[in-house]
mmCIF file of C-alpha atoms in Angstrom:
data_model
loop_
_atom_site.group_PDB
_atom_site.id
_atom_site.type_symbol
_atom_site.label_atom_id
_atom_site.label_comp_id
_atom_site.label_asym_id
_atom_site.label_seq_id
_atom_site.Cartn_x
_atom_site.Cartn_y
_atom_site.Cartn_z
ATOM 1 C CA PRO A 797 1.097 -13.738 22.783
ATOM 2 C CA MET A 798 4.202 -15.031 21.190
ATOM 3 C CA TYR A 799 3.132 -18.721 22.002
ATOM 4 C CA GLY A 800 0.041 -18.001 19.888
ATOM 5 C CA LEU A 801 1.870 -16.750 16.937
ATOM 6 C CA GLN A 802 2.342 -20.458 15.877
ATOM 7 C CA LEU A 803 -1.274 -20.308 14.597
ATOM 8 C CA ALA A 804 -0.029 -18.262 11.603
ATOM 9 C CA PHE A 805 1.627 -21.721 10.372
ATOM 10 C CA LYS A 806 -1.171 -23.976 11.522
ATOM 11 C CA ASN A 807 -4.526 -25.071 10.527
ATOM 12 C CA PHE A 808 -6.232 -24.198 13.759
ATOM 13 C CA ARG A 809 -8.924 -26.417 15.112
ATOM 14 C CA ALA A 810 -10.657 -25.163 18.385
ATOM 15 C CA VAL A 811 -11.025 -29.138 19.575
ATOM 16 C CA ASP A 812 -7.212 -29.842 18.989
ATOM 17 C CA GLY A 813 -6.184 -26.647 20.586
ATOM 18 C CA ILE A 814 -3.082 -24.581 19.524
ATOM 19 C CA THR A 815 -0.610 -27.440 20.164
ATOM 20 C CA GLY A 816 -2.710 -30.265 18.686
ATOM 21 C CA SER A 817 -3.702 -28.364 15.624
ATOM 22 C CA PRO A 818 -1.884 -29.694 12.105
ATOM 23 C CA TRP A 819 0.827 -27.652 10.499
ATOM 24 C CA VAL A 820 -0.110 -26.248 7.273
ATOM 25 C CA SER A 821 2.069 -27.117 4.055
ATOM 26 C CA PRO A 822 3.386 -25.164 2.824
ATOM 27 C CA LEU A 823 4.311 -23.366 5.988
ATOM 28 C CA LEU A 824 3.740 -19.810 4.657
ATOM 29 C CA LYS A 825 0.363 -20.801 2.918
ATOM 30 C CA HIS A 826 -1.655 -18.380 4.974
ATOM 31 C CA PHE A 827 0.903 -15.652 4.123
ATOM 32 C CA GLU A 828 0.611 -16.463 0.545
ATOM 33 C CA ARG A 829 -3.128 -16.479 0.606
ATOM 34 C CA PHE A 830 -2.983 -12.986 1.999
ATOM 35 C CA PHE A 831 -0.572 -11.667 -0.714
ATOM 36 C CA ASP A 832 -2.475 -12.949 -3.220
ATOM 37 C CA SER A 833 -5.547 -11.485 -1.836
ATOM 38 C CA PRO A 834 -7.468 -9.086 -4.023
ATOM 39 C CA TYR A 835 -7.789 -6.935 -1.195
ATOM 40 C CA PHE A 836 -4.021 -6.943 -0.244
ATOM 41 C CA THR A 837 -2.928 -3.980 -2.127
ATOM 42 C CA ARG A 838 -5.951 -1.753 -0.903
ATOM 43 C CA LEU A 839 -5.578 -2.744 2.454
ATOM 44 C CA LEU A 840 -1.850 -1.822 2.566
ATOM 45 C CA SER A 841 -2.474 1.191 0.985
ATOM 46 C CA ASN A 842 -5.057 2.407 3.088
ATOM 47 C CA THR A 843 -3.052 1.520 6.276
ATOM 48 C CA LEU A 844 0.120 3.431 5.061
ATOM 49 C CA SER A 845 -1.794 6.251 3.936
ATOM 50 C CA ILE A 846 -3.597 6.935 7.416
ATOM 51 C CA SER A 847 -0.425 5.902 9.542
ATOM 52 C CA VAL A 848 2.019 8.340 7.454
ATOM 53 C CA LEU A 849 -0.418 11.147 7.499
ATOM 54 C CA GLN A 850 -0.802 10.684 11.303
ATOM 55 C CA LEU A 851 2.907 10.889 11.602
ATOM 56 C CA VAL A 852 3.171 13.981 9.315
ATOM 57 C CA PHE A 853 0.460 15.939 11.041
ATOM 58 C CA GLY A 854 0.240 14.448 14.424
ATOM 59 C CA PHE A 855 3.896 14.307 15.307
ATOM 60 C CA PRO A 856 4.910 17.933 14.974
ATOM 61 C CA VAL A 857 1.723 19.629 16.591
ATOM 62 C CA PRO A 858 2.463 18.288 20.046
ATOM 63 C CA ILE A 859 5.977 19.740 19.586
ATOM 64 C CA LEU A 860 4.523 23.224 18.524
ATOM 65 C CA LEU A 861 2.100 23.259 21.368
ATOM 66 C CA ALA A 862 4.645 22.412 23.992
ATOM 67 C CA LEU A 863 7.037 25.147 22.573
ATOM 68 C CA MET A 864 4.014 27.762 22.725
ATOM 69 C CA LEU A 865 3.105 26.810 26.194
ATOM 70 C CA ASN A 866 6.724 27.116 27.312
ATOM 71 C CA GLU A 867 6.623 30.731 26.081
ATOM 72 C CA VAL A 868 3.302 31.627 28.171
ATOM 73 C CA GLY A 869 4.169 33.799 30.941
ATOM 74 C CA SER A 870 0.839 33.301 32.955
ATOM 75 C CA LEU A 871 0.848 30.165 34.834
ATOM 76 C CA LYS A 872 -3.070 30.197 35.381
ATOM 77 C CA TYR A 873 -3.739 30.631 31.870
ATOM 78 C CA LYS A 874 -1.086 27.754 30.822
ATOM 79 C CA LYS A 875 -2.848 25.495 33.178
ATOM 80 C CA VAL A 876 -6.218 26.449 31.618
ATOM 81 C CA VAL A 877 -4.850 25.791 28.053
ATOM 82 C CA GLN A 878 -3.062 22.431 29.132
ATOM 83 C CA ASN A 879 -6.342 21.294 30.770
ATOM 84 C CA ILE A 880 -8.298 22.112 27.616
ATOM 85 C CA THR A 881 -5.946 20.510 25.287
ATOM 86 C CA TYR A 882 -5.285 17.274 27.475
ATOM 87 C CA ALA A 883 -9.131 16.675 27.979
ATOM 88 C CA PRO A 884 -10.071 15.085 24.630
ATOM 89 C CA TYR A 885 -7.450 12.229 25.150
ATOM 90 C CA PHE A 886 -9.574 10.823 27.786
ATOM 91 C CA LEU A 887 -12.613 10.497 25.477
ATOM 92 C CA SER A 888 -13.269 6.826 24.509
ATOM 93 C CA THR A 889 -13.251 6.171 20.477
ATOM 94 C CA VAL A 890 -16.860 5.646 20.572
ATOM 95 C CA VAL A 891 -17.582 9.038 21.811
ATOM 96 C CA VAL A 892 -15.124 10.593 19.589
ATOM 97 C CA VAL A 893 -16.745 8.880 16.533
ATOM 98 C CA GLY A 894 -20.005 9.855 17.769
ATOM 99 C CA LEU A 895 -19.144 13.599 18.045
ATOM 100 C CA ILE A 896 -17.671 13.259 14.315
ATOM 101 C CA ARG A 897 -21.174 11.912 13.543
ATOM 102 C CA SER A 898 -22.923 14.851 15.042
ATOM 103 C CA PHE A 899 -20.830 17.585 14.006
ATOM 104 C CA THR A 900 -20.911 16.556 10.174
ATOM 105 C CA ASN A 901 -24.597 15.469 10.145
ATOM 106 C CA PRO A 902 -26.357 16.916 7.168
ATOM 107 C CA GLN A 903 -29.433 18.179 8.931
ATOM 108 C CA TYR A 904 -28.040 19.609 12.266
ATOM 109 C CA GLY A 905 -24.310 19.213 12.307
ATOM 110 C CA ILE A 906 -22.365 22.252 12.866
ATOM 111 C CA PHE A 907 -20.194 21.886 9.808
ATOM 112 C CA ASN A 908 -23.295 21.802 7.823
ATOM 113 C CA VAL A 909 -24.882 24.651 9.582
ATOM 114 C CA LEU A 910 -21.906 26.925 8.646
ATOM 115 C CA LEU A 911 -22.064 25.772 5.309
ATOM 116 C CA LYS A 912 -25.846 26.646 4.923
ATOM 117 C CA SER A 913 -24.998 30.278 6.640
ATOM 118 C CA VAL A 914 -22.867 30.991 3.738
ATOM 119 C CA GLY A 915 -25.321 29.937 1.100
ATOM 120 C CA SER A 916 -23.772 26.385 0.332
ATOM 121 C CA GLU A 917 -25.403 23.010 0.213
ATOM 122 C CA SER A 918 -24.998 20.476 3.103
ATOM 123 C CA ILE A 919 -22.870 17.807 2.731
ATOM 124 C CA ASN A 920 -22.818 14.062 4.207
ATOM 125 C CA PHE A 921 -19.172 13.852 5.014
ATOM 126 C CA MET A 922 -19.272 10.473 6.650
ATOM 127 C CA LEU A 923 -20.824 9.002 3.155
ATOM 128 C CA LEU A 924 -18.135 10.601 0.901
ATOM 129 C CA PRO A 925 -14.802 8.803 0.639
ATOM 130 C CA LYS A 926 -12.858 11.968 0.065
ATOM 131 C CA TRP A 927 -13.637 12.959 3.694
ATOM 132 C CA PHE A 928 -12.856 9.945 5.644
ATOM 133 C CA LEU A 929 -9.071 10.754 5.700
ATOM 134 C CA PRO A 930 -9.541 14.573 6.783
ATOM 135 C CA LEU A 931 -11.899 13.531 9.419
ATOM 136 C CA TYR A 932 -9.868 10.914 10.552
ATOM 137 C CA ILE A 933 -6.560 12.634 10.691
ATOM 138 C CA GLY A 934 -8.053 15.676 12.246
ATOM 139 C CA SER A 935 -9.953 14.195 15.113
ATOM 140 C CA TYR A 936 -6.553 12.028 15.937
ATOM 141 C CA VAL A 937 -4.590 15.498 15.849
ATOM 142 C CA TRP A 938 -7.164 17.184 18.272
ATOM 143 C CA GLN A 939 -7.494 14.121 20.775
ATOM 144 C CA SER A 940 -3.940 13.393 20.891
ATOM 145 C CA ALA A 941 -1.969 16.584 20.588
ATOM 146 C CA GLY A 942 -2.335 17.820 24.346
ATOM 147 C CA TRP A 943 -1.407 14.475 25.788
ATOM 148 C CA ASN A 944 1.456 13.724 23.761
ATOM 149 C CA SER A 945 2.939 17.271 24.210
ATOM 150 C CA ILE A 946 3.387 16.382 28.121
ATOM 151 C CA ILE A 947 6.636 14.690 27.578
ATOM 152 C CA TYR A 948 8.011 17.628 25.499
ATOM 153 C CA ILE A 949 6.957 20.172 28.251
ATOM 154 C CA ALA A 950 8.714 18.102 30.717
ATOM 155 C CA ALA A 951 11.858 17.979 28.589
ATOM 156 C CA LEU A 952 11.635 21.842 28.051
ATOM 157 C CA SER A 953 11.566 22.240 32.019
ATOM 158 C CA GLY A 954 15.096 20.621 32.018
ATOM 159 C CA ILE A 955 16.690 22.981 29.767
ATOM 160 C CA ASP A 956 19.247 25.134 31.923
ATOM 161 C CA PRO A 957 17.482 28.524 32.476
ATOM 162 C CA GLN A 958 20.967 30.129 32.416
ATOM 163 C CA LEU A 959 21.049 29.601 28.835
ATOM 164 C CA ILE A 960 17.859 31.324 28.158
ATOM 165 C CA GLU A 961 19.121 34.393 30.396
ATOM 166 C CA SER A 962 22.589 34.401 28.568
ATOM 167 C CA ALA A 963 20.780 34.479 25.239
ATOM 168 C CA GLN A 964 18.318 37.348 26.083
ATOM 169 C CA MET A 965 21.345 39.238 27.356
ATOM 170 C CA ASP A 966 22.904 38.738 24.068
ATOM 171 C CA GLY A 967 19.947 40.109 22.295
ATOM 172 C CA ALA A 968 18.268 36.910 20.973
ATOM 173 C CA ASN A 969 14.669 37.278 20.427
ATOM 174 C CA ARG A 970 11.795 34.806 21.274
ATOM 175 C CA LEU A 971 12.178 32.695 18.079
ATOM 176 C CA GLN A 972 15.948 32.768 18.150
ATOM 177 C CA ARG A 973 15.756 31.522 21.552
ATOM 178 C CA ILE A 974 13.236 28.840 20.473
ATOM 179 C CA TRP A 975 15.258 27.816 17.595
ATOM 180 C CA HIS A 976 18.900 27.675 19.206
ATOM 181 C CA ILE A 977 18.230 26.518 22.752
ATOM 182 C CA ASN A 978 14.723 25.117 23.161
ATOM 183 C CA LEU A 979 14.486 22.808 20.045
ATOM 184 C CA PRO A 980 18.078 21.472 20.236
ATOM 185 C CA GLY A 981 17.475 20.875 24.009
ATOM 186 C CA ILE A 982 14.452 18.663 23.509
ATOM 187 C CA LEU A 983 15.771 17.128 19.922
ATOM 188 C CA PRO A 984 16.976 13.705 21.807
ATOM 189 C CA THR A 985 13.251 13.557 22.963
ATOM 190 C CA ILE A 986 11.958 14.097 19.503
ATOM 191 C CA VAL A 987 14.298 11.586 18.196
ATOM 192 C CA ILE A 988 13.260 8.727 20.440
ATOM 193 C CA LEU A 989 9.647 9.462 20.032
ATOM 194 C CA LEU A 990 10.006 9.552 16.340
ATOM 195 C CA ILE A 991 11.671 6.224 16.266
ATOM 196 C CA LEU A 992 8.767 4.741 18.417
ATOM 197 C CA ASN A 993 6.099 6.265 16.404
ATOM 198 C CA VAL A 994 7.593 4.873 13.042
ATOM 199 C CA GLY A 995 8.303 1.472 14.747
ATOM 200 C CA SER A 996 4.258 1.400 15.211
ATOM 201 C CA ILE A 997 3.487 2.846 11.802
ATOM 202 C CA MET A 998 1.553 0.037 10.682
ATOM 203 C CA ASN A 999 -0.592 -0.124 14.092
ATOM 204 C CA VAL A 1000 -3.534 1.924 12.756
ATOM 205 C CA GLY A 1001 -6.149 1.991 15.744
ATOM 206 C CA PHE A 1002 -9.043 -0.662 14.602
ATOM 207 C CA GLU A 1003 -11.672 1.017 16.675
ATOM 208 C CA LYS A 1004 -12.093 4.316 15.043
ATOM 209 C CA ALA A 1005 -11.638 2.890 11.492
ATOM 210 C CA PHE A 1006 -14.219 0.305 12.237
ATOM 211 C CA LEU A 1007 -16.759 2.816 13.518
ATOM 212 C CA MET A 1008 -16.224 5.297 10.777
ATOM 213 C CA GLN A 1009 -16.473 2.593 7.963
ATOM 214 C CA ASN A 1010 -19.437 2.227 6.026
ATOM 215 C CA ASP A 1011 -20.700 0.949 2.352
ATOM 216 C CA MET A 1012 -19.778 4.127 0.746
ATOM 217 C CA ASN A 1013 -16.383 4.763 2.263
ATOM 218 C CA VAL A 1014 -15.030 1.302 2.761
ATOM 219 C CA ALA A 1015 -12.619 1.526 -0.097
ATOM 220 C CA VAL A 1016 -10.703 4.083 1.796
ATOM 221 C CA SER A 1017 -11.394 2.819 5.510
ATOM 222 C CA ASP A 1018 -10.680 -0.935 4.981
ATOM 223 C CA ILE A 1019 -7.301 -1.347 6.894
ATOM 224 C CA ILE A 1020 -5.408 -4.422 7.948
ATOM 225 C CA SER A 1021 -6.647 -4.302 11.456
ATOM 226 C CA VAL A 1022 -10.127 -4.034 10.525
ATOM 227 C CA TYR A 1023 -9.825 -6.741 7.739
ATOM 228 C CA SER A 1024 -8.029 -9.046 10.544
ATOM 229 C CA TYR A 1025 -10.983 -8.531 12.607
ATOM 230 C CA LYS A 1026 -13.732 -9.547 10.225
ATOM 231 C CA ILE A 1027 -11.608 -12.403 8.899
ATOM 232 C CA GLY A 1028 -10.759 -13.674 12.533
ATOM 233 C CA ILE A 1029 -13.556 -12.798 14.909
ATOM 234 C CA GLN A 1030 -16.531 -12.550 12.299
ATOM 235 C CA GLY A 1031 -15.155 -15.211 9.936
ATOM 236 C CA ALA A 1032 -13.573 -17.523 12.634
ATOM 237 C CA GLN A 1033 -10.300 -18.035 10.422
ATOM 238 C CA TYR A 1034 -8.143 -17.546 13.375
ATOM 239 C CA SER A 1035 -5.063 -19.004 11.793
ATOM 240 C CA TYR A 1036 -5.422 -16.709 8.573
ATOM 241 C CA ALA A 1037 -5.858 -13.811 10.834
ATOM 242 C CA THR A 1038 -2.985 -14.458 12.943
ATOM 243 C CA ALA A 1039 -0.835 -14.669 9.822
ATOM 244 C CA ILE A 1040 -2.250 -11.189 8.877
ATOM 245 C CA GLY A 1041 -1.323 -9.895 12.363
ATOM 246 C CA LEU A 1042 2.226 -11.550 12.161
ATOM 247 C CA PHE A 1043 2.945 -9.623 8.836
ATOM 248 C CA ASN A 1044 1.747 -6.297 10.318
ATOM 249 C CA SER A 1045 4.226 -6.613 13.327
ATOM 250 C CA ALA A 1046 6.925 -7.817 11.212
ATOM 251 C CA VAL A 1047 6.672 -4.746 8.908
ATOM 252 C CA ASN A 1048 6.825 -2.405 12.070
ATOM 253 C CA CYS A 1049 9.909 -4.246 13.444
ATOM 254 C CA VAL A 1050 11.825 -3.933 10.222
ATOM 255 C CA LEU A 1051 10.699 -0.297 9.926
ATOM 256 C CA LEU A 1052 11.940 0.170 13.716
ATOM 257 C CA LEU A 1053 15.396 -1.249 12.854
ATOM 258 C CA ILE A 1054 15.575 1.032 9.893
ATOM 259 C CA ILE A 1055 14.676 4.330 11.788
ATOM 260 C CA ASN A 1056 16.789 3.255 14.528
ATOM 261 C CA ASN A 1057 19.775 2.761 12.225
ATOM 262 C CA ILE A 1058 19.455 6.203 10.583
ATOM 263 C CA SER A 1059 19.102 7.941 13.847
ATOM 264 C CA ARG A 1060 22.321 6.249 15.042
ATOM 265 C CA ARG A 1061 24.117 7.272 11.923
ATOM 266 C CA LEU A 1062 22.714 10.897 11.926
ATOM 267 C CA SER A 1063 23.311 11.701 15.901
#
């Protein structure tokens, strides 16, 4: 992949290949074109909105789930809950979007059936821009929470049981044990995963946004990865699309270095 990045600085012609294609002048021509594009602000804003909301809502939920499962006494019940929460992760994006469309269908979707049961009118959620982010983020949390909790459950299993027993003998209740023992015990894991998540904050999944996009919600669903696909694959502008992808990766790299530096200073 690194070899192909030179496309971002060339006018790629298939007959000449990557090496034989001429360099552009000025060298940052494709980047300047992207920055001057009327879509740049919208693409960056939408990408950041989805990424930040995924981090804000999607990052804490697996931690809470792991802490709750760790407190479950019944091993059988714990396994059942784990299986139920893990299962959505193995569904393909196409299936997940299909479920979203079925649940929000104006005629027979469960959401609208419930609205009609309380006397409200049905809502075509997929066509309303204001519902794109709640549906996108909600489905992300539902699909990923169980799987992402696995590493926290593993970290919790490494905490010395004698610490828990000592706290119980000292009269600490369950919440105090979670706050003073369990959370500090998994804090290094939380910090590492936070760094990795922030480092990929611009990598919003292309498939779900593309499948959920329509003419009515394009103003909020048009993100960098979808635009790059339309330009590069559908429009055959490979050099321009490579420049967009390189810009995306460069932003991720800078964010990764910043959050890693902050983490090193704090702990």
